[in-house]
């Protein structure tokens, strides 16, 4: 819970312009953040933060999708 709260406070500082006073960080964050947000790593990091561990793969038997139509019609 503390980790999530720290992340929320950090995001609040960035969004409200109260970021770091370090000029390198001020230059780097606006350039790296958009790349990070489009990265395929973001969902994995979010799951790790919110759930604490990687989610197990979903068994196809529990899928809500319609089964594939068979080529021959039964009658």
JSON list of C-alpha atoms in Angstrom, two decimals:
[
{"chain": "A", "resi": 1, "resn": "UNK", "atom": "CA", "xyz": [0.00, 0.00, 0.00]},
{"chain": "A", "resi": 2, "resn": "UNK", "atom": "CA", "xyz": [2.83, 2.40, 0.77]},
{"chain": "A", "resi": 3, "resn": "UNK", "atom": "CA", "xyz": [4.44, 1.77, -2.62]},
{"chain": "A", "resi": 4, "resn": "UNK", "atom": "CA", "xyz": [1.22, 2.63, -4.44]},
{"chain": "A", "resi": 5, "resn": "UNK", "atom": "CA", "xyz": [0.79, 5.79, -2.37]},
{"chain": "A", "resi": 6, "resn": "UNK", "atom": "CA", "xyz": [4.36, 6.89, -3.14]},
{"chain": "A", "resi": 7, "resn": "UNK", "atom": "CA", "xyz": [3.74, 6.32, -6.85]},
{"chain": "A", "resi": 8, "resn": "UNK", "atom": "CA", "xyz": [0.56, 8.38, -6.69]},
{"chain": "A", "resi": 9, "resn": "UNK", "atom": "CA", "xyz": [2.36, 11.23, -4.94]},
{"chain": "A", "resi": 10, "resn": "UNK", "atom": "CA", "xyz": [5.16, 11.10, -7.51]},
{"chain": "A", "resi": 11, "resn": "UNK", "atom": "CA", "xyz": [2.67, 11.22, -10.38]},
{"chain": "A", "resi": 12, "resn": "UNK", "atom": "CA", "xyz": [0.89, 14.13, -8.71]},
{"chain": "A", "resi": 13, "resn": "UNK", "atom": "CA", "xyz": [4.16, 16.08, -8.44]},
{"chain": "A", "resi": 14, "resn": "UNK", "atom": "CA", "xyz": [4.95, 15.46, -12.11]},
{"chain": "A", "resi": 15, "resn": "UNK", "atom": "CA", "xyz": [1.45, 16.35, -13.31]},
{"chain": "A", "resi": 16, "resn": "UNK", "atom": "CA", "xyz": [1.25, 19.49, -11.20]},
{"chain": "A", "resi": 17, "resn": "UNK", "atom": "CA", "xyz": [4.71, 20.66, -12.21]},
{"chain": "A", "resi": 18, "resn": "UNK", "atom": "CA", "xyz": [6.32, 20.11, -8.82]},
{"chain": "A", "resi": 19, "resn": "UNK", "atom": "CA", "xyz": [8.88, 17.68, -10.18]},
{"chain": "A", "resi": 20, "resn": "UNK", "atom": "CA", "xyz": [12.52, 17.48, -9.34]},
{"chain": "A", "resi": 21, "resn": "UNK", "atom": "CA", "xyz": [14.68, 20.58, -9.11]},
{"chain": "A", "resi": 22, "resn": "UNK", "atom": "CA", "xyz": [17.43, 18.68, -10.88]},
{"chain": "A", "resi": 23, "resn": "UNK", "atom": "CA", "xyz": [17.73, 20.12, -14.43]},
{"chain": "A", "resi": 24, "resn": "UNK", "atom": "CA", "xyz": [18.71, 16.75, -15.88]},
{"chain": "A", "resi": 25, "resn": "UNK", "atom": "CA", "xyz": [15.55, 15.13, -14.51]},
{"chain": "A", "resi": 26, "resn": "UNK", "atom": "CA", "xyz": [13.43, 18.07, -15.72]},
{"chain": "A", "resi": 27, "resn": "UNK", "atom": "CA", "xyz": [14.87, 17.59, -19.21]},
{"chain": "A", "resi": 28, "resn": "UNK", "atom": "CA", "xyz": [14.69, 13.78, -19.19]},
{"chain": "A", "resi": 29, "resn": "UNK", "atom": "CA", "xyz": [11.18, 13.12, -17.84]},
{"chain": "A", "resi": 30, "resn": "UNK", "atom": "CA", "xyz": [9.19, 14.79, -20.66]},
{"chain": "A", "resi": 31, "resn": "UNK", "atom": "CA", "xyz": [11.22, 12.87, -23.23]},
{"chain": "A", "resi": 32, "resn": "UNK", "atom": "CA", "xyz": [11.28, 9.43, -21.61]},
{"chain": "A", "resi": 33, "resn": "UNK", "atom": "CA", "xyz": [7.78, 9.32, -20.11]},
{"chain": "A", "resi": 34, "resn": "UNK", "atom": "CA", "xyz": [5.92, 9.19, -23.47]},
{"chain": "A", "resi": 35, "resn": "UNK", "atom": "CA", "xyz": [8.19, 6.37, -24.63]},
{"chain": "A", "resi": 36, "resn": "UNK", "atom": "CA", "xyz": [7.59, 4.48, -21.40]},
{"chain": "A", "resi": 37, "resn": "UNK", "atom": "CA", "xyz": [3.81, 4.92, -21.67]},
{"chain": "A", "resi": 38, "resn": "UNK", "atom": "CA", "xyz": [3.84, 3.35, -25.16]},
{"chain": "A", "resi": 39, "resn": "UNK", "atom": "CA", "xyz": [6.13, 0.53, -24.09]},
{"chain": "A", "resi": 40, "resn": "UNK", "atom": "CA", "xyz": [4.87, -3.06, -23.89]},
{"chain": "A", "resi": 41, "resn": "UNK", "atom": "CA", "xyz": [6.53, -3.21, -20.45]},
{"chain": "A", "resi": 42, "resn": "UNK", "atom": "CA", "xyz": [4.00, -0.83, -18.90]},
{"chain": "A", "resi": 43, "resn": "UNK", "atom": "CA", "xyz": [1.18, -3.42, -18.46]},
{"chain": "A", "resi": 44, "resn": "UNK", "atom": "CA", "xyz": [3.63, -5.85, -16.85]},
{"chain": "A", "resi": 45, "resn": "UNK", "atom": "CA", "xyz": [4.89, -3.21, -14.44]},
{"chain": "A", "resi": 46, "resn": "UNK", "atom": "CA", "xyz": [1.33, -2.15, -13.59]},
{"chain": "A", "resi": 47, "resn": "UNK", "atom": "CA", "xyz": [0.31, -5.73, -12.84]},
{"chain": "A", "resi": 48, "resn": "UNK", "atom": "CA", "xyz": [3.38, -6.19, -10.64]},
{"chain": "A", "resi": 49, "resn": "UNK", "atom": "CA", "xyz": [2.60, -3.02, -8.68]},
{"chain": "A", "resi": 50, "resn": "UNK", "atom": "CA", "xyz": [-1.14, -3.61, -8.28]},
{"chain": "A", "resi": 51, "resn": "UNK", "atom": "CA", "xyz": [-1.19, -7.39, -7.81]},
{"chain": "A", "resi": 52, "resn": "UNK", "atom": "CA", "xyz": [2.28, -8.03, -6.40]},
{"chain": "A", "resi": 53, "resn": "UNK", "atom": "CA", "xyz": [3.13, -10.89, -8.74]},
{"chain": "A", "resi": 54, "resn": "UNK", "atom": "CA", "xyz": [2.77, -11.73, -12.40]},
{"chain": "A", "resi": 55, "resn": "UNK", "atom": "CA", "xyz": [-0.64, -13.09, -13.27]},
{"chain": "A", "resi": 56, "resn": "UNK", "atom": "CA", "xyz": [-0.72, -16.75, -14.27]},
{"chain": "A", "resi": 57, "resn": "UNK", "atom": "CA", "xyz": [-1.69, -17.48, -17.87]},
{"chain": "A", "resi": 58, "resn": "UNK", "atom": "CA", "xyz": [-5.41, -17.89, -18.41]},
{"chain": "A", "resi": 59, "resn": "UNK", "atom": "CA", "xyz": [-6.56, -21.41, -19.20]},
{"chain": "A", "resi": 60, "resn": "UNK", "atom": "CA", "xyz": [-8.32, -21.40, -22.60]},
{"chain": "A", "resi": 61, "resn": "UNK", "atom": "CA", "xyz": [-11.10, -23.52, -21.07]},
{"chain": "A", "resi": 62, "resn": "UNK", "atom": "CA", "xyz": [-12.20, -20.45, -19.09]},
{"chain": "A", "resi": 63, "resn": "UNK", "atom": "CA", "xyz": [-12.44, -18.21, -22.16]},
{"chain": "A", "resi": 64, "resn": "UNK", "atom": "CA", "xyz": [-15.68, -16.33, -22.77]},
{"chain": "A", "resi": 65, "resn": "UNK", "atom": "CA", "xyz": [-15.20, -16.41, -26.53]},
{"chain": "A", "resi": 66, "resn": "UNK", "atom": "CA", "xyz": [-17.46, -18.45, -28.77]},
{"chain": "A", "resi": 67, "resn": "UNK", "atom": "CA", "xyz": [-15.93, -21.75, -29.87]},
{"chain": "A", "resi": 68, "resn": "UNK", "atom": "CA", "xyz": [-14.74, -21.85, -33.46]},
{"chain": "A", "resi": 69, "resn": "UNK", "atom": "CA", "xyz": [-17.40, -23.02, -35.91]},
{"chain": "A", "resi": 70, "resn": "UNK", "atom": "CA", "xyz": [-16.85, -26.54, -37.21]},
{"chain": "A", "resi": 71, "resn": "UNK", "atom": "CA", "xyz": [-16.57, -27.05, -40.96]},
{"chain": "A", "resi": 72, "resn": "UNK", "atom": "CA", "xyz": [-19.32, -29.66, -41.18]},
{"chain": "A", "resi": 73, "resn": "UNK", "atom": "CA", "xyz": [-22.92, -29.09, -40.10]},
{"chain": "A", "resi": 74, "resn": "UNK", "atom": "CA", "xyz": [-24.51, -31.71, -37.90]},
{"chain": "A", "resi": 75, "resn": "UNK", "atom": "CA", "xyz": [-28.03, -32.57, -38.73]}
]
